[in-house]
Amino acid sequence: MCAWFCSGRSNTELVHRLRASNVITSERVKEVMLRLDRGNYAPNFAYDDSPQYLGYEQTISAPHMHAHALELLKERLVPGATVLDVGCGSGYLTAAMARMVEPKGRVVGIDIVKPLVSLAKSNIEKADDDLLTKGVVTLECKTGWEGDKEKGPYDAIHVGAAASSVPRSLVEQLKVGGIMIIPVGPEGGNQVLCRVQKIKDQGPIEETFVAQELLGVRYVPLVRQSPHG
């Protein structure tokens, strides 16, 4: 996607370069990314099209990957939808998806690292605090392998860390017709971004969804237990 050509000196320049490079292909995604200043969510080099370290062995994904995720999920990110963001990290993608499903939709952001849940909350509060006060965004400390069944089922699920296999519990929490975007593969090995669609509720789990491999990626692992509390 020639991502290194998309860096900008401002949020506006970054987004326009992503659009000019056809990483962003829709007006909805462009407008949402223009509205959310990445400078409120990335600690350093906010407008570089590269991942940035958040601490706790976690990163905020490069802007082109956020744009790609929004484009892949946009058919389900409609007003009134219910969404799960696994690995909310900086809070950026949680807030972006919330802007696409507001005012009556809801995005549940979860992270296994408790300090990152607090970071996501403080970042959203900088300029997008209405998402919290109106209940469009809910943030919880939970494991991505288990998700958040109580607040589902979900029209869309985004997973921001690589799982060794598609988590059964997350598939079960999708609505029929719902879509999940998830990187799959071993830590440090070959990983593939997959589009998973729930096709039915009944039957063996492997028969309830279809998965499409999209592109090679490199993500931090989806861990089952946080070493950081």
mmCIF file of C-alpha atoms in Angstrom:
data_model
loop_
_atom_site.group_PDB
_atom_site.id
_atom_site.type_symbol
_atom_site.label_atom_id
_atom_site.label_comp_id
_atom_site.label_asym_id
_atom_site.label_seq_id
_atom_site.Cartn_x
_atom_site.Cartn_y
_atom_site.Cartn_z
ATOM 1 C CA MET A 1 0.000 0.000 0.000
ATOM 2 C CA CYS A 2 3.074 2.258 -0.246
ATOM 3 C CA ALA A 3 2.320 3.426 3.268
ATOM 4 C CA TRP A 4 5.581 5.277 3.760
ATOM 5 C CA PHE A 5 4.453 7.823 1.152
ATOM 6 C CA CYS A 6 1.384 8.750 3.194
ATOM 7 C CA SER A 7 2.978 10.458 6.197
ATOM 8 C CA GLY A 8 2.013 14.089 6.671
ATOM 9 C CA ARG A 9 2.808 17.182 8.711
ATOM 10 C CA SER A 10 -0.748 17.339 10.040
ATOM 11 C CA ASN A 11 -3.743 15.053 10.463
ATOM 12 C CA THR A 12 -5.385 16.615 7.411
ATOM 13 C CA GLU A 13 -2.339 16.062 5.223
ATOM 14 C CA LEU A 14 -2.000 12.461 6.431
ATOM 15 C CA VAL A 15 -5.632 11.646 5.643
ATOM 16 C CA HIS A 16 -5.541 13.309 2.231
ATOM 17 C CA ARG A 17 -2.423 11.339 1.323
ATOM 18 C CA LEU A 18 -4.074 8.102 2.413
ATOM 19 C CA ARG A 19 -7.019 9.017 0.178
ATOM 20 C CA ALA A 20 -4.795 9.940 -2.765
ATOM 21 C CA SER A 21 -3.038 6.580 -2.420
ATOM 22 C CA ASN A 22 -6.417 4.760 -2.425
ATOM 23 C CA VAL A 23 -5.826 3.360 1.049
ATOM 24 C CA ILE A 24 -8.949 5.302 1.972
ATOM 25 C CA THR A 25 -11.556 4.647 -0.709
ATOM 26 C CA SER A 26 -14.780 6.031 0.799
ATOM 27 C CA GLU A 27 -15.938 9.458 1.903
ATOM 28 C CA ARG A 28 -17.289 8.076 5.191
ATOM 29 C CA VAL A 29 -13.899 6.776 6.286
ATOM 30 C CA LYS A 30 -12.143 9.924 5.085
ATOM 31 C CA GLU A 31 -14.483 12.192 7.038
ATOM 32 C CA VAL A 32 -14.141 10.140 10.222
ATOM 33 C CA MET A 33 -10.346 10.145 10.025
ATOM 34 C CA LEU A 34 -10.337 13.888 9.361
ATOM 35 C CA ARG A 35 -12.537 14.422 12.406
ATOM 36 C CA LEU A 36 -10.325 12.408 14.783
ATOM 37 C CA ASP A 37 -6.936 14.033 15.260
ATOM 38 C CA ARG A 38 -4.395 11.237 15.532
ATOM 39 C CA GLY A 39 -2.276 13.649 17.557
ATOM 40 C CA ASN A 40 -4.611 12.976 20.486
ATOM 41 C CA TYR A 41 -3.938 9.250 20.310
ATOM 42 C CA ALA A 42 -0.308 8.696 19.257
ATOM 43 C CA PRO A 43 2.429 9.705 21.732
ATOM 44 C CA ASN A 44 5.085 10.476 19.105
ATOM 45 C CA PHE A 45 5.247 11.134 15.364
ATOM 46 C CA ALA A 46 1.452 11.125 15.260
ATOM 47 C CA TYR A 47 1.205 11.853 11.532
ATOM 48 C CA ASP A 48 3.823 9.364 10.357
ATOM 49 C CA ASP A 49 2.297 6.389 8.584
ATOM 50 C CA SER A 50 3.987 3.900 10.868
ATOM 51 C CA PRO A 51 3.198 2.085 14.116
ATOM 52 C CA GLN A 52 4.058 3.935 17.338
ATOM 53 C CA TYR A 53 5.020 2.360 20.651
ATOM 54 C CA LEU A 54 2.492 2.831 23.464
ATOM 55 C CA GLY A 55 4.368 1.012 26.210
ATOM 56 C CA TYR A 56 3.489 -2.320 27.825
ATOM 57 C CA GLU A 57 4.844 -4.107 24.704
ATOM 58 C CA GLN A 58 1.945 -2.695 22.651
ATOM 59 C CA THR A 59 1.715 -0.326 19.689
ATOM 60 C CA ILE A 60 -0.825 1.871 17.960
ATOM 61 C CA SER A 61 -1.131 0.571 14.404
ATOM 62 C CA ALA A 62 -0.009 2.638 11.426
ATOM 63 C CA PRO A 63 -2.706 4.953 10.034
ATOM 64 C CA HIS A 64 -2.960 2.945 6.812
ATOM 65 C CA MET A 65 -3.923 -0.148 8.832
ATOM 66 C CA HIS A 66 -6.581 1.809 10.719
ATOM 67 C CA ALA A 67 -7.933 3.096 7.410
ATOM 68 C CA HIS A 68 -7.879 -0.417 5.967
ATOM 69 C CA ALA A 69 -9.783 -1.802 8.971
ATOM 70 C CA LEU A 70 -12.459 0.898 8.716
ATOM 71 C CA GLU A 71 -12.872 0.277 4.989
ATOM 72 C CA LEU A 72 -13.188 -3.487 5.515
ATOM 73 C CA LEU A 73 -15.817 -3.047 8.244
ATOM 74 C CA LYS A 74 -17.710 -0.032 6.895
ATOM 75 C CA GLU A 75 -20.702 -2.042 5.659
ATOM 76 C CA ARG A 76 -21.328 -3.022 9.294
ATOM 77 C CA LEU A 77 -20.244 0.274 10.848
ATOM 78 C CA VAL A 78 -23.595 1.962 10.366
ATOM 79 C CA PRO A 79 -25.632 4.109 12.798
ATOM 80 C CA GLY A 80 -27.108 1.900 15.504
ATOM 81 C CA ALA A 81 -24.610 -0.957 15.118
ATOM 82 C CA THR A 82 -22.957 -2.735 18.042
ATOM 83 C CA VAL A 83 -19.187 -3.201 17.706
ATOM 84 C CA LEU A 84 -16.386 -4.852 19.675
ATOM 85 C CA ASP A 85 -12.818 -3.509 19.469
ATOM 86 C CA VAL A 86 -10.375 -6.055 20.864
ATOM 87 C CA GLY A 87 -7.136 -4.415 21.945
ATOM 88 C CA CYS A 88 -8.389 -0.840 22.210
ATOM 89 C CA GLY A 89 -4.865 0.362 23.037
ATOM 90 C CA SER A 90 -4.683 4.099 22.343
ATOM 91 C CA GLY A 91 -8.458 4.352 21.821
ATOM 92 C CA TYR A 92 -8.130 5.716 18.266
ATOM 93 C CA LEU A 93 -9.914 2.991 16.322
ATOM 94 C CA THR A 94 -12.513 2.579 19.081
ATOM 95 C CA ALA A 95 -13.374 6.272 18.703
ATOM 96 C CA ALA A 96 -13.306 6.131 14.894
ATOM 97 C CA MET A 97 -15.765 3.236 14.797
ATOM 98 C CA ALA A 98 -17.925 5.003 17.385
ATOM 99 C CA ARG A 99 -18.180 8.058 15.123
ATOM 100 C CA MET A 100 -19.463 5.769 12.370
ATOM 101 C CA VAL A 101 -22.169 4.102 14.492
ATOM 102 C CA GLU A 102 -23.341 7.074 16.616
ATOM 103 C CA PRO A 103 -25.684 8.339 17.917
ATOM 104 C CA LYS A 104 -27.517 5.144 18.851
ATOM 105 C CA GLY A 105 -24.773 2.613 18.168
ATOM 106 C CA ARG A 106 -22.239 1.346 20.677
ATOM 107 C CA VAL A 107 -18.581 0.361 20.578
ATOM 108 C CA VAL A 108 -17.142 -1.788 23.344
ATOM 109 C CA GLY A 109 -13.372 -1.370 23.587
ATOM 110 C CA ILE A 110 -11.481 -3.997 25.560
ATOM 111 C CA ASP A 111 -7.824 -4.515 26.393
ATOM 112 C CA ILE A 112 -6.074 -7.053 28.571
ATOM 113 C CA VAL A 113 -3.600 -4.392 29.774
ATOM 114 C CA LYS A 114 -5.387 -2.294 32.402
ATOM 115 C CA PRO A 115 -3.158 0.808 31.991
ATOM 116 C CA LEU A 116 -3.996 0.849 28.278
ATOM 117 C CA VAL A 117 -7.710 0.926 29.066
ATOM 118 C CA SER A 118 -6.978 4.011 31.161
ATOM 119 C CA LEU A 119 -4.867 5.455 28.331
ATOM 120 C CA ALA A 120 -7.666 4.934 25.810
ATOM 121 C CA LYS A 121 -10.096 6.693 28.133
ATOM 122 C CA SER A 122 -7.812 9.679 28.688
ATOM 123 C CA ASN A 123 -7.076 9.981 24.954
ATOM 124 C CA ILE A 124 -10.757 9.925 24.019
ATOM 125 C CA GLU A 125 -11.464 12.534 26.678
ATOM 126 C CA LYS A 126 -9.116 15.026 24.972
ATOM 127 C CA ALA A 127 -11.493 15.898 22.133
ATOM 128 C CA ASP A 128 -14.030 13.087 21.791
ATOM 129 C CA ASP A 129 -15.336 12.863 25.346
ATOM 130 C CA ASP A 130 -18.948 13.031 24.160
ATOM 131 C CA LEU A 131 -18.538 9.430 23.015
ATOM 132 C CA LEU A 132 -18.014 8.450 26.654
ATOM 133 C CA THR A 133 -20.588 10.713 28.251
ATOM 134 C CA LYS A 134 -23.295 9.606 25.810
ATOM 135 C CA GLY A 135 -22.442 5.935 26.268
ATOM 136 C CA VAL A 136 -21.445 5.352 22.654
ATOM 137 C CA VAL A 137 -18.065 4.048 23.868
ATOM 138 C CA THR A 138 -17.597 1.641 26.767
ATOM 139 C CA LEU A 139 -14.097 0.578 27.847
ATOM 140 C CA GLU A 140 -13.328 -2.588 29.815
ATOM 141 C CA CYS A 141 -10.286 -4.586 30.918
ATOM 142 C CA LYS A 142 -10.910 -8.029 29.414
ATOM 143 C CA THR A 143 -9.052 -10.664 27.425
ATOM 144 C CA GLY A 144 -9.502 -10.691 23.667
ATOM 145 C CA TRP A 145 -9.761 -14.474 23.616
ATOM 146 C CA GLU A 146 -12.974 -14.216 25.631
ATOM 147 C CA GLY A 147 -14.373 -10.933 24.278
ATOM 148 C CA ASP A 148 -17.388 -9.397 26.029
ATOM 149 C CA LYS A 149 -20.366 -11.694 25.580
ATOM 150 C CA GLU A 150 -22.660 -9.709 27.870
ATOM 151 C CA LYS A 151 -22.655 -6.657 25.605
ATOM 152 C CA GLY A 152 -23.013 -8.578 22.333
ATOM 153 C CA PRO A 153 -23.889 -9.931 19.894
ATOM 154 C CA TYR A 154 -21.910 -7.692 17.554
ATOM 155 C CA ASP A 155 -22.375 -6.469 14.011
ATOM 156 C CA ALA A 156 -18.604 -6.042 13.697
ATOM 157 C CA ILE A 157 -15.506 -7.071 15.632
ATOM 158 C CA HIS A 158 -12.023 -5.670 15.125
ATOM 159 C CA VAL A 159 -9.065 -7.485 16.657
ATOM 160 C CA GLY A 160 -5.822 -5.533 16.936
ATOM 161 C CA ALA A 161 -3.490 -8.399 17.871
ATOM 162 C CA ALA A 162 -2.591 -11.662 16.176
ATOM 163 C CA ALA A 163 -4.315 -14.847 17.328
ATOM 164 C CA SER A 164 -2.823 -18.263 16.666
ATOM 165 C CA SER A 165 -6.269 -19.280 15.394
ATOM 166 C CA VAL A 166 -9.670 -17.623 15.075
ATOM 167 C CA PRO A 167 -11.041 -17.414 18.654
ATOM 168 C CA ARG A 168 -14.192 -19.506 19.028
ATOM 169 C CA SER A 169 -15.719 -17.126 21.574
ATOM 170 C CA LEU A 170 -15.425 -14.142 19.224
ATOM 171 C CA VAL A 171 -17.108 -16.020 16.378
ATOM 172 C CA GLU A 172 -19.934 -16.947 18.742
ATOM 173 C CA GLN A 173 -20.372 -13.271 19.694
ATOM 174 C CA LEU A 174 -20.887 -12.148 16.082
ATOM 175 C CA LYS A 175 -24.398 -11.711 14.770
ATOM 176 C CA VAL A 176 -25.269 -13.793 11.724
ATOM 177 C CA GLY A 177 -23.967 -11.702 8.829
ATOM 178 C CA GLY A 178 -21.535 -9.924 11.159
ATOM 179 C CA ILE A 179 -17.915 -9.391 10.160
ATOM 180 C CA MET A 180 -14.679 -9.720 12.104
ATOM 181 C CA ILE A 181 -11.279 -8.449 10.973
ATOM 182 C CA ILE A 182 -8.471 -10.326 12.718
ATOM 183 C CA PRO A 183 -4.771 -11.064 12.116
ATOM 184 C CA VAL A 184 -4.041 -14.783 12.429
ATOM 185 C CA GLY A 185 -0.650 -16.428 12.802
ATOM 186 C CA PRO A 186 2.182 -17.131 15.240
ATOM 187 C CA GLU A 187 4.165 -14.464 17.070
ATOM 188 C CA GLY A 188 7.147 -13.474 14.942
ATOM 189 C CA GLY A 189 5.984 -15.740 12.110
ATOM 190 C CA ASN A 190 3.810 -15.424 9.037
ATOM 191 C CA GLN A 191 0.559 -13.660 9.896
ATOM 192 C CA VAL A 192 -2.419 -12.958 7.640
ATOM 193 C CA LEU A 193 -5.177 -10.397 8.068
ATOM 194 C CA CYS A 194 -8.463 -12.291 7.741
ATOM 195 C CA ARG A 195 -12.045 -11.248 7.104
ATOM 196 C CA VAL A 196 -14.354 -13.576 9.028
ATOM 197 C CA GLN A 197 -18.100 -13.556 8.369
ATOM 198 C CA LYS A 198 -20.644 -15.376 10.526
ATOM 199 C CA ILE A 199 -22.985 -17.352 8.279
ATOM 200 C CA LYS A 200 -25.102 -19.254 10.829
ATOM 201 C CA ASP A 201 -25.507 -19.839 14.566
ATOM 202 C CA GLN A 202 -26.029 -23.584 14.673
ATOM 203 C CA GLY A 203 -23.684 -26.480 13.980
ATOM 204 C CA PRO A 204 -19.977 -27.172 14.590
ATOM 205 C CA ILE A 205 -18.087 -23.903 15.119
ATOM 206 C CA GLU A 206 -15.934 -24.403 12.020
ATOM 207 C CA GLU A 207 -19.109 -24.490 9.910
ATOM 208 C CA THR A 208 -20.588 -21.264 11.305
ATOM 209 C CA PHE A 209 -18.190 -18.850 9.590
ATOM 210 C CA VAL A 210 -16.172 -18.306 6.446
ATOM 211 C CA ALA A 211 -12.709 -16.748 6.506
ATOM 212 C CA GLN A 212 -10.974 -14.899 3.695
ATOM 213 C CA GLU A 213 -7.231 -14.191 3.808
ATOM 214 C CA LEU A 214 -6.512 -10.613 2.764
ATOM 215 C CA LEU A 215 -2.835 -9.675 3.167
ATOM 216 C CA GLY A 216 0.312 -10.419 5.128
ATOM 217 C CA VAL A 217 0.734 -8.415 8.337
ATOM 218 C CA ARG A 218 2.845 -8.216 11.499
ATOM 219 C CA TYR A 219 1.039 -7.703 14.816
ATOM 220 C CA VAL A 220 1.797 -8.193 18.492
ATOM 221 C CA PRO A 221 0.287 -11.434 19.859
ATOM 222 C CA LEU A 222 -3.208 -11.730 21.320
ATOM 223 C CA VAL A 223 -2.232 -12.851 24.802
ATOM 224 C CA ARG A 224 -4.381 -14.669 27.323
ATOM 225 C CA GLN A 225 -2.919 -13.061 30.442
ATOM 226 C CA SER A 226 -1.365 -9.618 30.872
ATOM 227 C CA PRO A 227 2.069 -9.378 32.513
ATOM 228 C CA HIS A 228 1.350 -5.710 33.273
ATOM 229 C CA GLY A 229 -1.689 -5.946 35.524
#
